[in-house]
Coordinates of C-alpha atoms in Angstrom, one line a residue:
M131 CA 192.3 -110.7 -101.5
S132 CA 195.7 -109.3 -101.1
V133 CA 198.4 -111.2 -99.2
S134 CA 200.7 -109.4 -96.8
P135 CA 204.4 -109.7 -97.7
F136 CA 205.0 -111.0 -94.2
L137 CA 202.5 -113.9 -94.5
K138 CA 203.7 -114.7 -98.1
K139 CA 207.3 -114.9 -97.0
L140 CA 206.5 -116.8 -93.9
Y141 CA 204.5 -119.4 -95.9
L142 CA 207.2 -119.9 -98.5
T143 CA 210.0 -120.3 -95.9
S144 CA 207.8 -122.8 -93.9
L145 CA 207.5 -125.2 -96.9
T146 CA 209.2 -128.5 -96.4
P147 CA 210.8 -130.2 -99.5
F148 CA 207.7 -132.3 -100.3
E149 CA 205.4 -129.4 -99.8
L150 CA 207.6 -127.2 -102.0
L151 CA 207.5 -129.8 -104.7
A152 CA 203.7 -130.0 -104.6
F153 CA 203.6 -126.2 -104.5
S154 CA 205.7 -125.9 -107.7
K155 CA 203.4 -128.2 -109.6
T156 CA 200.3 -126.1 -108.8
N157 CA 201.9 -122.6 -108.9
K158 CA 203.5 -121.8 -112.2
G159 CA 206.2 -119.1 -112.0
D160 CA 209.9 -118.6 -111.6
F161 CA 211.6 -119.7 -108.5
I162 CA 214.7 -117.9 -107.4
K163 CA 216.4 -120.6 -105.5
K164 CA 219.7 -121.5 -103.9
E165 CA 220.7 -125.2 -103.7
D166 CA 222.5 -126.3 -100.6
P167 CA 224.5 -129.6 -100.6
K168 CA 224.0 -130.1 -96.8
Y169 CA 220.3 -130.8 -97.4
L170 CA 221.1 -133.6 -99.8
N171 CA 223.4 -135.2 -97.3
L172 CA 220.8 -134.9 -94.5
W173 CA 218.2 -136.5 -96.8
K174 CA 220.4 -139.5 -97.6
N175 CA 221.3 -139.9 -94.0
S176 CA 217.6 -139.8 -92.9
I177 CA 216.5 -142.6 -95.2
E178 CA 219.6 -144.7 -94.7
K179 CA 222.1 -144.2 -91.9
D180 CA 225.1 -145.0 -94.1
N181 CA 224.2 -142.3 -96.6
S182 CA 224.0 -145.0 -99.4
D183 CA 223.8 -143.4 -102.8
E184 CA 222.3 -146.7 -104.1
V185 CA 219.5 -146.7 -101.6
F186 CA 218.8 -143.0 -102.3
K187 CA 218.7 -143.7 -106.0
K188 CA 216.1 -146.5 -105.5
Y189 CA 214.1 -144.2 -103.2
C190 CA 214.1 -141.4 -105.8
T191 CA 213.1 -143.9 -108.5
Y192 CA 210.1 -145.1 -106.5
N193 CA 209.0 -141.5 -105.7
K194 CA 209.6 -140.5 -109.4
F195 CA 211.9 -137.7 -108.5
D196 CA 214.0 -136.3 -111.4
A197 CA 217.1 -134.1 -111.1
N198 CA 215.0 -130.9 -111.2
D199 CA 212.8 -132.2 -108.3
I200 CA 215.8 -133.0 -106.2
S201 CA 217.4 -129.7 -106.9
L202 CA 214.2 -127.8 -105.9
M203 CA 213.7 -129.9 -102.8
T204 CA 217.2 -129.2 -101.5
S205 CA 217.1 -125.5 -102.2
K206 CA 216.1 -122.3 -100.3
I207 CA 213.5 -120.3 -102.2
E208 CA 214.7 -116.8 -102.3
D209 CA 211.7 -115.3 -104.1
F210 CA 208.5 -116.2 -105.9
S211 CA 206.9 -113.2 -107.5
E212 CA 203.5 -114.6 -108.5
D213 CA 200.4 -114.3 -106.4
I214 CA 199.6 -117.4 -104.3
D215 CA 196.7 -118.7 -102.2
L216 CA 197.7 -119.2 -98.6
P217 CA 196.7 -122.2 -96.6
L218 CA 194.3 -122.1 -93.7
W219 CA 196.9 -122.0 -91.0
T220 CA 198.2 -118.6 -92.2
Q221 CA 194.7 -117.2 -92.0
T222 CA 194.4 -118.4 -88.4
L223 CA 197.8 -116.9 -87.6
N224 CA 196.8 -113.6 -89.2
E225 CA 193.7 -113.5 -87.0
V226 CA 195.7 -114.2 -83.9
L227 CA 198.4 -111.6 -84.6
S228 CA 195.9 -108.9 -85.6
T229 CA 194.4 -109.0 -82.1
I230 CA 197.7 -107.9 -80.6
H231 CA 197.1 -104.3 -79.7
P232 CA 199.3 -101.9 -77.6
E233 CA 197.7 -103.1 -74.4
Y234 CA 199.0 -106.6 -75.1
V235 CA 202.5 -105.3 -74.8
E236 CA 201.9 -104.1 -71.3
Y237 CA 203.2 -106.8 -69.1
N238 CA 200.9 -108.1 -66.4
N239 CA 201.4 -110.6 -63.5
E240 CA 198.6 -113.0 -64.4
N241 CA 199.5 -116.7 -64.8
Q242 CA 203.0 -116.0 -63.5
E243 CA 203.6 -119.7 -62.8
K244 CA 203.2 -120.6 -66.5
A245 CA 206.5 -120.1 -68.4
F246 CA 206.3 -117.6 -71.3
Y247 CA 202.5 -117.5 -70.8
H248 CA 202.4 -113.8 -72.0
L249 CA 203.6 -114.9 -75.4
F250 CA 201.0 -117.6 -75.8
F251 CA 198.2 -115.4 -74.5
P252 CA 197.3 -114.0 -78.0
F253 CA 196.7 -117.6 -79.2
I254 CA 194.7 -118.5 -76.1
D255 CA 192.7 -115.3 -76.2
F256 CA 191.9 -115.9 -79.9
F257 CA 190.7 -119.5 -79.1
S258 CA 188.6 -118.4 -76.1
S259 CA 186.9 -115.5 -77.9
K260 CA 186.2 -117.5 -81.1
L261 CA 184.8 -120.4 -79.1
Q262 CA 182.5 -118.2 -77.2
K263 CA 181.2 -116.5 -80.3
V264 CA 180.6 -119.8 -82.2
L265 CA 178.7 -121.3 -79.2
Q266 CA 176.6 -118.2 -78.7
K267 CA 175.7 -118.2 -82.4
S268 CA 174.7 -121.9 -82.2
D269 CA 172.7 -121.2 -79.1
I270 CA 174.9 -123.6 -77.1
E271 CA 175.4 -122.9 -73.4
T272 CA 178.7 -121.2 -72.8
P273 CA 180.9 -123.3 -70.4
N274 CA 181.6 -121.8 -67.0
Q275 CA 184.9 -120.2 -66.0
N276 CA 186.3 -123.4 -64.5
I277 CA 185.8 -125.3 -67.8
C278 CA 187.1 -122.4 -69.8
D279 CA 190.3 -122.3 -67.7
Q280 CA 190.7 -126.1 -68.3
L281 CA 190.3 -125.6 -72.0
N282 CA 192.8 -122.7 -72.0
E283 CA 195.3 -124.7 -69.9
A284 CA 195.2 -127.6 -72.3
L285 CA 195.9 -125.3 -75.3
Y286 CA 198.7 -123.6 -73.4
K287 CA 200.4 -126.9 -72.6
S288 CA 200.2 -128.0 -76.3
L289 CA 201.7 -124.7 -77.5
F290 CA 204.4 -124.7 -74.8
D291 CA 205.5 -128.2 -75.7
I292 CA 206.0 -127.0 -79.3
A293 CA 207.8 -123.7 -78.5
Y294 CA 209.6 -123.8 -75.2
L295 CA 213.0 -124.8 -76.6
V296 CA 213.0 -121.9 -79.1
L297 CA 211.8 -119.4 -76.5
F298 CA 214.4 -120.4 -73.9
K299 CA 217.1 -120.2 -76.6
E300 CA 215.9 -116.8 -77.8
F301 CA 215.5 -115.4 -74.3
E302 CA 219.1 -116.4 -73.4
S303 CA 220.3 -114.8 -76.6
F304 CA 218.3 -111.6 -75.9
K305 CA 219.8 -111.3 -72.5
E306 CA 223.4 -111.7 -73.8
D307 CA 222.8 -108.8 -76.1
E308 CA 221.0 -106.6 -73.6
I309 CA 222.6 -107.2 -70.2
N310 CA 225.2 -104.6 -69.1
D311 CA 226.5 -103.3 -65.9
V312 CA 223.3 -101.5 -65.0
V313 CA 221.7 -102.8 -61.8
T314 CA 218.0 -103.5 -62.4
E315 CA 215.4 -102.8 -59.8
T316 CA 213.3 -105.8 -60.5
S317 CA 214.1 -109.5 -61.1
D318 CA 212.0 -109.7 -64.2
F319 CA 213.3 -106.6 -66.1
Y320 CA 214.8 -108.4 -69.1
Y321 CA 211.9 -110.9 -69.2
K322 CA 209.4 -108.1 -69.5
K323 CA 211.6 -106.5 -72.2
F324 CA 211.9 -109.7 -74.1
V325 CA 208.1 -110.2 -74.1
T326 CA 207.5 -106.6 -75.2
N327 CA 210.1 -107.0 -78.0
V328 CA 208.3 -110.1 -79.4
L329 CA 204.8 -108.7 -79.1
S330 CA 205.5 -105.2 -80.3
D331 CA 206.1 -106.4 -83.9
Q332 CA 203.4 -109.0 -83.7
F333 CA 205.9 -111.9 -83.6
Q334 CA 207.2 -111.1 -87.1
K335 CA 210.9 -111.2 -86.4
L336 CA 210.6 -114.4 -84.3
F337 CA 208.4 -116.2 -86.8
L338 CA 210.4 -115.3 -89.9
T339 CA 213.4 -116.8 -88.0
Y340 CA 211.4 -119.9 -87.0
P341 CA 208.7 -120.3 -89.7
I342 CA 207.9 -123.9 -88.8
L343 CA 207.2 -122.7 -85.2
A344 CA 204.6 -120.2 -86.6
K345 CA 203.1 -123.0 -88.7
K346 CA 202.8 -125.4 -85.8
L347 CA 201.4 -122.9 -83.3
A348 CA 198.8 -121.7 -85.8
T349 CA 197.8 -125.2 -86.9
T350 CA 197.5 -126.5 -83.3
T351 CA 195.3 -123.5 -82.3
H352 CA 193.1 -123.9 -85.4
D353 CA 192.7 -127.7 -85.0
Y354 CA 192.0 -127.4 -81.3
L355 CA 189.4 -124.8 -81.8
K356 CA 187.6 -126.9 -84.4
F357 CA 187.8 -130.0 -82.2
I358 CA 186.4 -128.3 -79.1
I359 CA 183.6 -126.6 -81.0
G360 CA 182.6 -130.0 -82.4
F361 CA 182.7 -131.5 -78.9
F362 CA 180.3 -129.0 -77.4
E363 CA 177.9 -129.2 -80.5
R364 CA 177.8 -133.0 -80.2
L365 CA 177.3 -133.0 -76.4
T366 CA 174.4 -130.6 -76.8
T367 CA 172.8 -132.5 -79.6
D368 CA 173.2 -135.9 -77.9
K369 CA 172.3 -134.9 -74.3
S370 CA 168.9 -136.7 -74.3
E371 CA 170.3 -139.8 -76.0
I372 CA 173.2 -140.0 -73.4
E373 CA 170.8 -139.7 -70.5
Y374 CA 168.5 -142.4 -71.9
S375 CA 171.2 -144.8 -73.0
F376 CA 173.3 -144.5 -69.9
G377 CA 170.4 -144.2 -67.5
T378 CA 171.6 -141.0 -65.8
K379 CA 170.8 -137.3 -65.6
I380 CA 173.5 -135.0 -67.0
S381 CA 174.1 -132.1 -64.7
Q382 CA 176.5 -129.1 -65.3
L383 CA 180.0 -129.8 -66.5
S384 CA 182.6 -129.7 -63.7
Q385 CA 185.7 -131.0 -65.4
L386 CA 187.1 -132.0 -68.8
H387 CA 190.1 -134.3 -68.8
L388 CA 191.5 -133.4 -72.2
N389 CA 194.1 -135.2 -74.3
S390 CA 193.1 -138.6 -72.8
G391 CA 194.7 -140.5 -75.6
D392 CA 196.8 -140.1 -78.8
Q393 CA 196.0 -137.1 -81.0
H394 CA 194.6 -138.0 -84.5
N395 CA 193.0 -135.5 -86.9
G396 CA 193.5 -132.7 -84.4
G397 CA 191.5 -134.4 -81.6
S398 CA 191.7 -137.0 -78.9
A399 CA 189.5 -138.6 -76.3
I400 CA 188.0 -136.5 -73.5
I401 CA 186.9 -137.7 -70.1
V402 CA 183.8 -135.6 -69.3
E403 CA 182.9 -135.1 -65.6
F404 CA 179.7 -133.6 -64.3
D405 CA 178.7 -131.9 -61.0
N406 CA 177.1 -135.1 -59.8
L407 CA 180.5 -136.9 -60.3
Y408 CA 179.1 -138.9 -63.2
K409 CA 181.7 -139.4 -66.0
I410 CA 181.5 -140.4 -69.6
V411 CA 184.1 -140.6 -72.4
Y412 CA 183.9 -138.7 -75.7
K413 CA 185.8 -140.3 -78.6
P414 CA 186.1 -138.4 -81.9
T415 CA 186.4 -141.7 -83.9
N416 CA 184.1 -144.5 -84.9
I417 CA 183.4 -146.9 -82.0
V418 CA 181.1 -149.5 -83.7
I419 CA 183.8 -152.2 -82.9
T420 CA 183.1 -151.8 -79.1
N421 CA 179.5 -153.0 -79.7
A422 CA 180.9 -156.1 -81.6
Y423 CA 183.4 -156.7 -78.8
N424 CA 180.7 -156.5 -76.1
K425 CA 178.5 -159.0 -78.0
F426 CA 181.4 -161.5 -78.2
L427 CA 182.1 -160.9 -74.5
D428 CA 178.5 -161.7 -73.8
W429 CA 178.9 -165.1 -75.4
V430 CA 182.1 -165.8 -73.5
N431 CA 180.3 -164.8 -70.2
I432 CA 177.3 -167.1 -70.9
S433 CA 179.5 -170.0 -72.0
L434 CA 182.0 -169.8 -69.1
H435 CA 179.4 -168.6 -66.5
E436 CA 181.6 -165.6 -66.0
K437 CA 181.0 -161.9 -65.4
L438 CA 183.6 -160.1 -67.5
K439 CA 182.8 -156.4 -67.5
S440 CA 181.8 -154.4 -70.5
F441 CA 180.4 -150.9 -70.8
K442 CA 177.7 -149.2 -72.7
V443 CA 178.4 -147.1 -75.8
I444 CA 176.6 -144.8 -78.1
D445 CA 177.9 -145.2 -81.6
K446 CA 177.4 -142.0 -83.7
N447 CA 179.3 -143.3 -86.8
I448 CA 182.1 -140.8 -86.9
Y449 CA 182.3 -140.4 -83.1
G450 CA 180.8 -141.9 -79.9
W451 CA 180.1 -141.7 -76.2
L452 CA 181.3 -144.4 -73.7
E453 CA 180.6 -145.2 -70.1
F454 CA 183.6 -144.3 -67.9
V455 CA 185.3 -147.3 -66.3
D456 CA 186.5 -146.5 -62.8
H457 CA 189.7 -148.0 -61.3
I458 CA 188.4 -149.8 -58.2
E459 CA 190.4 -151.6 -55.5
C460 CA 189.7 -155.2 -54.7
N461 CA 188.1 -156.0 -51.3
T462 CA 189.6 -159.5 -50.6
I463 CA 192.4 -161.8 -51.8
D464 CA 189.8 -163.9 -53.5
D465 CA 188.9 -160.8 -55.6
I466 CA 192.6 -160.6 -56.7
K467 CA 192.6 -164.3 -57.6
L468 CA 189.4 -163.8 -59.6
Y469 CA 190.9 -160.7 -61.3
Y470 CA 193.9 -162.6 -62.6
K471 CA 191.8 -165.6 -63.7
R472 CA 189.7 -163.1 -65.8
A473 CA 192.9 -161.5 -67.0
G474 CA 193.9 -164.9 -68.4
I475 CA 190.5 -165.2 -70.1
L476 CA 190.9 -161.7 -71.7
A477 CA 194.4 -162.5 -72.8
G478 CA 192.9 -165.5 -74.6
V479 CA 190.2 -163.4 -76.1
A480 CA 192.7 -160.9 -77.4
Y481 CA 194.9 -163.7 -78.7
F482 CA 192.2 -165.3 -80.8
L483 CA 191.0 -161.9 -82.1
N484 CA 194.6 -161.1 -83.1
A485 CA 194.5 -157.9 -81.0
R486 CA 197.4 -155.5 -80.8
D487 CA 198.4 -152.4 -78.8
Y488 CA 196.9 -153.3 -75.4
H489 CA 199.4 -151.2 -73.4
L490 CA 198.9 -150.0 -69.9
E491 CA 196.7 -147.0 -70.9
N492 CA 194.2 -149.4 -72.4
V493 CA 193.5 -151.6 -69.4
I494 CA 191.6 -150.6 -66.3
A495 CA 191.7 -152.7 -63.1
S496 CA 188.0 -152.3 -62.1
G497 CA 187.5 -154.3 -58.9
N498 CA 187.8 -158.1 -59.5
C499 CA 187.9 -157.7 -63.3
P500 CA 190.3 -156.1 -65.8
V501 CA 188.5 -154.1 -68.6
L502 CA 190.0 -153.5 -72.0
I503 CA 188.8 -150.0 -72.8
D504 CA 190.1 -149.1 -76.3
H505 CA 188.9 -151.6 -79.0
E506 CA 190.2 -150.0 -82.2
T507 CA 192.8 -152.7 -82.5
T508 CA 190.9 -155.5 -80.8
I509 CA 190.7 -157.4 -84.0
G510 CA 193.4 -157.2 -86.7
P511 CA 194.6 -158.5 -90.0
N512 CA 197.9 -160.3 -90.8
I513 CA 200.4 -158.0 -92.5
K514 CA 202.7 -158.7 -95.4
M515 CA 206.3 -158.3 -94.3
F516 CA 207.8 -157.8 -97.7
S517 CA 210.7 -160.0 -96.9
G518 CA 209.9 -163.1 -98.9
K519 CA 208.3 -164.7 -95.8
T520 CA 204.7 -164.9 -94.8
T521 CA 203.5 -163.9 -91.4
S522 CA 203.1 -167.5 -90.4
E523 CA 206.7 -168.2 -91.3
L524 CA 207.9 -165.2 -89.4
S525 CA 205.8 -166.1 -86.4
K526 CA 207.9 -169.3 -85.8
N527 CA 210.7 -167.2 -84.5
S528 CA 209.0 -164.1 -83.2
I529 CA 205.9 -162.9 -81.3
V530 CA 204.0 -162.3 -84.5
G531 CA 200.6 -164.0 -84.2
T532 CA 201.2 -165.1 -80.6
V533 CA 199.6 -164.1 -77.2
L534 CA 202.5 -161.7 -76.7
E535 CA 201.6 -159.6 -79.8
T536 CA 198.5 -158.4 -77.9
L537 CA 201.0 -156.4 -75.7
L538 CA 198.9 -157.4 -72.6
L539 CA 202.0 -159.3 -71.3
P540 CA 205.6 -158.1 -71.1
T541 CA 207.9 -159.0 -74.0
K542 CA 211.4 -158.0 -75.1
D543 CA 210.4 -158.3 -78.8
K544 CA 208.1 -155.3 -79.2
G545 CA 210.5 -152.5 -78.8
V546 CA 208.5 -151.1 -75.8
P547 CA 209.4 -151.1 -72.1
L548 CA 208.3 -154.2 -70.1
Y549 CA 206.2 -152.1 -67.7
A550 CA 204.2 -150.6 -70.6
C551 CA 202.2 -153.8 -71.3
G552 CA 198.6 -154.0 -70.4
F553 CA 198.9 -156.1 -67.3
G554 CA 202.3 -154.6 -66.3
S555 CA 205.6 -156.1 -65.4
S556 CA 206.0 -157.9 -62.1
T557 CA 209.6 -156.8 -61.8
Q558 CA 209.7 -153.3 -63.1
L559 CA 207.6 -151.5 -60.6
E560 CA 209.3 -148.1 -60.3
Q561 CA 212.1 -146.2 -62.0
S562 CA 213.9 -142.9 -61.8
F563 CA 213.5 -140.4 -64.6
V564 CA 215.2 -137.1 -65.3
I565 CA 212.6 -134.5 -66.1
P566 CA 213.1 -130.8 -66.8
K567 CA 211.8 -128.4 -64.2
I568 CA 211.5 -124.6 -64.6
E569 CA 213.0 -122.5 -61.9
N570 CA 212.4 -118.8 -61.3
C571 CA 209.5 -118.8 -63.8
N572 CA 209.1 -115.6 -65.9
T573 CA 212.1 -113.9 -64.3
D574 CA 215.5 -112.9 -65.7
N575 CA 217.0 -116.0 -64.1
M576 CA 214.4 -118.4 -65.5
Q577 CA 216.0 -121.7 -66.5
R578 CA 215.3 -125.4 -67.1
I579 CA 217.1 -127.7 -64.8
P580 CA 217.1 -131.5 -64.8
V581 CA 215.4 -133.1 -61.8
E582 CA 215.5 -136.8 -60.9
V583 CA 212.1 -138.2 -59.9
Y584 CA 210.9 -141.7 -59.0
K585 CA 207.7 -142.8 -60.7
E586 CA 205.5 -145.9 -60.3
L587 CA 205.6 -147.8 -63.6
H588 CA 201.8 -148.5 -63.6
K589 CA 198.6 -146.5 -63.7
S590 CA 195.1 -147.9 -63.4
N591 CA 196.1 -151.1 -65.1
K592 CA 197.0 -153.1 -62.0
P593 CA 194.7 -154.4 -59.2
K594 CA 195.1 -153.2 -55.7
L595 CA 194.3 -154.7 -52.3
N596 CA 194.6 -152.5 -49.1
N597 CA 196.2 -149.8 -51.4
K598 CA 199.0 -152.3 -52.4
V599 CA 199.6 -153.4 -55.9
E600 CA 199.2 -157.1 -56.6
N601 CA 201.4 -158.3 -59.4
L602 CA 200.8 -161.0 -61.9
S603 CA 203.7 -163.1 -60.8
G604 CA 201.9 -163.9 -57.5
Y605 CA 198.9 -165.3 -59.4
Q606 CA 200.3 -167.4 -62.2
S607 CA 198.1 -170.4 -61.7
E608 CA 194.9 -168.3 -61.7
F609 CA 196.0 -166.5 -64.9
K610 CA 196.8 -169.7 -66.7
E611 CA 193.5 -171.2 -65.4
G612 CA 191.7 -168.4 -67.2
F613 CA 193.7 -168.7 -70.4
D614 CA 193.0 -172.5 -70.3
K615 CA 189.3 -171.9 -70.0
I616 CA 189.0 -169.6 -72.9
Y617 CA 191.3 -171.7 -75.1
N618 CA 189.2 -174.8 -74.4
L619 CA 186.0 -172.9 -75.1
I620 CA 187.3 -171.8 -78.5
S621 CA 188.7 -175.3 -79.3
E622 CA 185.4 -177.0 -78.5
N623 CA 183.3 -174.5 -80.4
K624 CA 185.2 -174.3 -83.7
Q625 CA 182.2 -175.3 -85.7
L626 CA 179.9 -172.6 -84.2
L627 CA 182.6 -169.9 -84.3
L628 CA 183.2 -170.6 -88.0
S629 CA 179.6 -170.7 -88.9
E630 CA 177.1 -168.0 -89.9
N631 CA 175.7 -168.1 -86.4
S632 CA 179.0 -167.3 -84.8
P633 CA 179.2 -164.6 -82.2
L634 CA 182.1 -163.3 -84.2
Q635 CA 179.6 -162.2 -87.0
Y636 CA 179.3 -158.9 -85.2
F637 CA 182.9 -158.1 -86.3
K638 CA 182.1 -158.5 -90.0
N639 CA 182.3 -155.5 -92.3
I640 CA 183.2 -152.8 -89.7
P641 CA 186.1 -150.3 -89.7
I642 CA 189.2 -151.1 -87.6
R643 CA 192.4 -149.2 -87.0
F644 CA 195.5 -150.5 -88.8
I645 CA 198.7 -150.3 -86.8
N646 CA 201.6 -149.5 -89.1
R647 CA 204.2 -148.8 -86.4
P648 CA 204.2 -148.1 -82.6
T649 CA 202.7 -144.8 -81.6
E650 CA 205.8 -144.1 -79.5
V651 CA 207.9 -143.9 -82.6
Y652 CA 205.8 -141.1 -84.1
F653 CA 205.7 -139.3 -80.7
K654 CA 209.5 -139.3 -80.3
I655 CA 210.0 -138.0 -83.8
L656 CA 207.5 -135.2 -83.4
K657 CA 209.1 -134.2 -80.1
F658 CA 212.6 -134.4 -81.5
L659 CA 211.6 -132.1 -84.4
N660 CA 210.7 -129.3 -81.9
K661 CA 214.4 -128.5 -81.6
P662 CA 215.2 -124.9 -82.7
E663 CA 217.3 -125.9 -85.6
Y664 CA 214.4 -127.7 -87.2
L665 CA 211.8 -125.1 -86.4
R666 CA 213.8 -122.5 -88.1
D667 CA 214.4 -124.4 -91.4
G668 CA 211.6 -126.0 -93.4
N669 CA 214.2 -128.0 -95.4
L670 CA 215.8 -129.5 -92.3
Y671 CA 212.5 -130.2 -90.7
G672 CA 211.1 -132.0 -93.7
L673 CA 214.2 -134.0 -94.6
K674 CA 214.8 -135.1 -91.0
L675 CA 211.2 -136.3 -91.0
E676 CA 212.2 -138.7 -93.7
I677 CA 213.7 -140.9 -91.0
L678 CA 210.3 -142.5 -91.3
A679 CA 211.6 -144.0 -94.6
R680 CA 214.2 -146.2 -92.9
A681 CA 211.6 -148.8 -92.0
Y682 CA 210.8 -149.1 -95.7
T683 CA 214.4 -149.3 -97.0
V684 CA 214.7 -152.7 -95.2
Y685 CA 212.3 -154.2 -97.7
E686 CA 212.9 -151.8 -100.6
N687 CA 209.3 -150.9 -100.4
W688 CA 208.7 -147.2 -100.2
S689 CA 205.0 -147.6 -99.8
S690 CA 202.6 -144.6 -100.2
I691 CA 201.8 -145.2 -96.6
L692 CA 205.0 -143.2 -96.0
N693 CA 203.5 -140.3 -97.9
S694 CA 200.4 -140.4 -95.7
E695 CA 202.5 -140.7 -92.5
R696 CA 204.5 -137.6 -93.6
E697 CA 201.3 -135.6 -94.4
Q698 CA 199.7 -136.4 -91.0
M699 CA 202.9 -135.7 -89.0
L700 CA 203.3 -132.3 -90.8
T701 CA 200.0 -131.3 -89.2
G702 CA 201.3 -132.4 -85.7
D703 CA 199.1 -135.6 -85.7
I704 CA 200.0 -139.1 -84.8
P705 CA 199.4 -140.9 -88.1
V706 CA 196.4 -143.2 -88.1
F707 CA 195.1 -145.6 -90.7
Y708 CA 191.9 -147.6 -91.0
T709 CA 190.8 -150.7 -92.9
N710 CA 187.7 -153.0 -92.8
T711 CA 187.6 -156.4 -91.1
L712 CA 186.8 -158.0 -94.4
S713 CA 189.3 -156.1 -96.5
D714 CA 192.6 -157.5 -97.7
S715 CA 193.9 -154.0 -98.6
L716 CA 194.4 -150.6 -96.9
T717 CA 192.7 -147.4 -98.2
L718 CA 194.7 -144.3 -97.4
P719 CA 193.1 -140.9 -96.7
N720 CA 193.9 -139.7 -100.2
G721 CA 192.2 -142.7 -101.7
D722 CA 195.3 -144.8 -102.5
I723 CA 194.7 -148.5 -102.1
I724 CA 197.7 -150.4 -100.6
D725 CA 198.2 -154.2 -101.0
I726 CA 199.8 -154.7 -97.5
I727 CA 197.3 -157.1 -95.9
E728 CA 198.1 -160.8 -96.1
S729 CA 194.7 -161.9 -94.7
S730 CA 191.8 -159.8 -93.5
A731 CA 191.0 -159.5 -89.8
I732 CA 188.1 -162.0 -90.1
E733 CA 190.2 -164.5 -92.1
T734 CA 193.0 -164.1 -89.6
V735 CA 190.7 -164.9 -86.7
N736 CA 189.3 -167.9 -88.5
Q737 CA 192.8 -169.2 -89.1
K738 CA 193.6 -168.9 -85.4
I739 CA 190.5 -170.7 -84.5
N740 CA 191.2 -173.5 -87.0
K741 CA 194.7 -174.1 -85.7
A742 CA 193.6 -174.2 -82.1
N743 CA 195.1 -177.4 -80.8
Q744 CA 197.3 -178.9 -78.1
H745 CA 200.6 -177.9 -79.8
D746 CA 199.5 -174.2 -80.2
Y747 CA 198.1 -174.1 -76.7
S748 CA 201.5 -175.4 -75.3
R749 CA 203.4 -172.8 -77.2
Q750 CA 201.2 -170.0 -75.9
I751 CA 201.5 -171.2 -72.3
N752 CA 205.3 -171.4 -72.7
L753 CA 205.3 -167.8 -73.9
I754 CA 203.1 -166.8 -70.9
N755 CA 205.5 -168.4 -68.5
E756 CA 208.4 -166.5 -70.0
A757 CA 206.4 -163.2 -69.9
I758 CA 205.3 -163.5 -66.3
A759 CA 209.0 -163.8 -65.2
L760 CA 209.8 -160.4 -66.8

């Protein structure tokens, strides 16, 4: 199959330094290259802010880079004459661009409220047409127009987030070159001309200027199409099982709440709503851990004569369906008191399970009971810190291994805002944010302006009474009463919990998510790299991404986890890793095994249960007192 010169050039200019190095090892031929010293300086600065030559040398030694590798990775490839096999994203892009016919160029007034929608339409049209064809071929009912509009809207938002900085920059530049003293009859004369200009050559000029933009738009469209097709196939296949397990009748789809969580492997959770108002949640990941959590919660409920809420799940091994948990207001002040007592119990459960990452998105205030809804990190291992100290030694002067590490309570030590914790802050209740707003959408005067808005710093994670939020600080005694109950229960049942008949046995030998660093860090880096200067230069993009390496320079341990983080982020994903509750190592997607776990999740839980005593209890209560005041 012949490769068009455009696609070949686009692909080669889109290669980041690490991709270029890999390409050079599998494609034998002569590279006509031009080395640029600015790339080497950026590289050094990315991995160590002081541009240390010594640190860079150690980094290169670990990665086994020789002088030729470094030269290649800091060069622009001017030409490569050999035939090459193009990656999947170029095939997707070619299909998208080949659909742009003359009628596309004719500007229309549809979706006028969506900035630059006319430039994203070829991608959206490709997605919509391809989805319909695949579903019809698989004899799956085609979604109604309302659902199709929601699917298209979600794709538009994803594409816009990637491209809007480039498009605004190019539109302004276009106007500067075009505008003269001629008075135009319409307010969108130059906008129409700009759109026509970009579409008439099938994006070739724009994408050769911004090759990373082309790569990201095509990859996002391809991954989204694959994810949505999989969702509809699984919903159709599992319909009867969902109805039986959840005791409901599924009617026609009425709404899909897409991107209801972090994106991993091209997909994220979807809240599925039907015409009868019934909702379920689709998760494209293994959810066996939720069953284990529910079993343990059953034991806690029976032992404490409590009614902590859980929800039904259908575990399909590589994906699953969950009952939707509604945010429900409390009816009385006694409900609020009961809510915070149960919050204290759940804080204790999370503490002993060594849970992490229970931020405000993962807690639902459902009547008189909080519900933890995402269990991937409910049980976790202790991590080696590569600093000559064990986790237990570090925990003496930090939140490692404490009730605060769960992130259910505010803490100043996690690098996240106080309000972002699961139970929320009692002091940070609202805040002003400056957000961009688009004025004069799709006209010659279209611009992004900063607008100050006030936002409530909570979602569905706080209980309400009479439409008023009730904060933790007003119910400290109830919270500590709940924590006291669960702590005593664990202390008094050590023998059972450490035995073969333990309710913790359900957690044995199951996959769990490994948190390498906060999701927010990845998200900020990906957003930052959407700046035009990075989308136009594969070298700059890839070397700036090496800022990920800074965390490893502290311990002089450039783990291959960094390689996996890089690979996943180059596809636009938030990196995700998994281990097993019995494992003392981490297996990466490429098969590499990393010795980074000090004690497995099960060992860590057993250690916490073993050390449950009055001293540890007092320490956790002191930390809770400090957290409530934040």
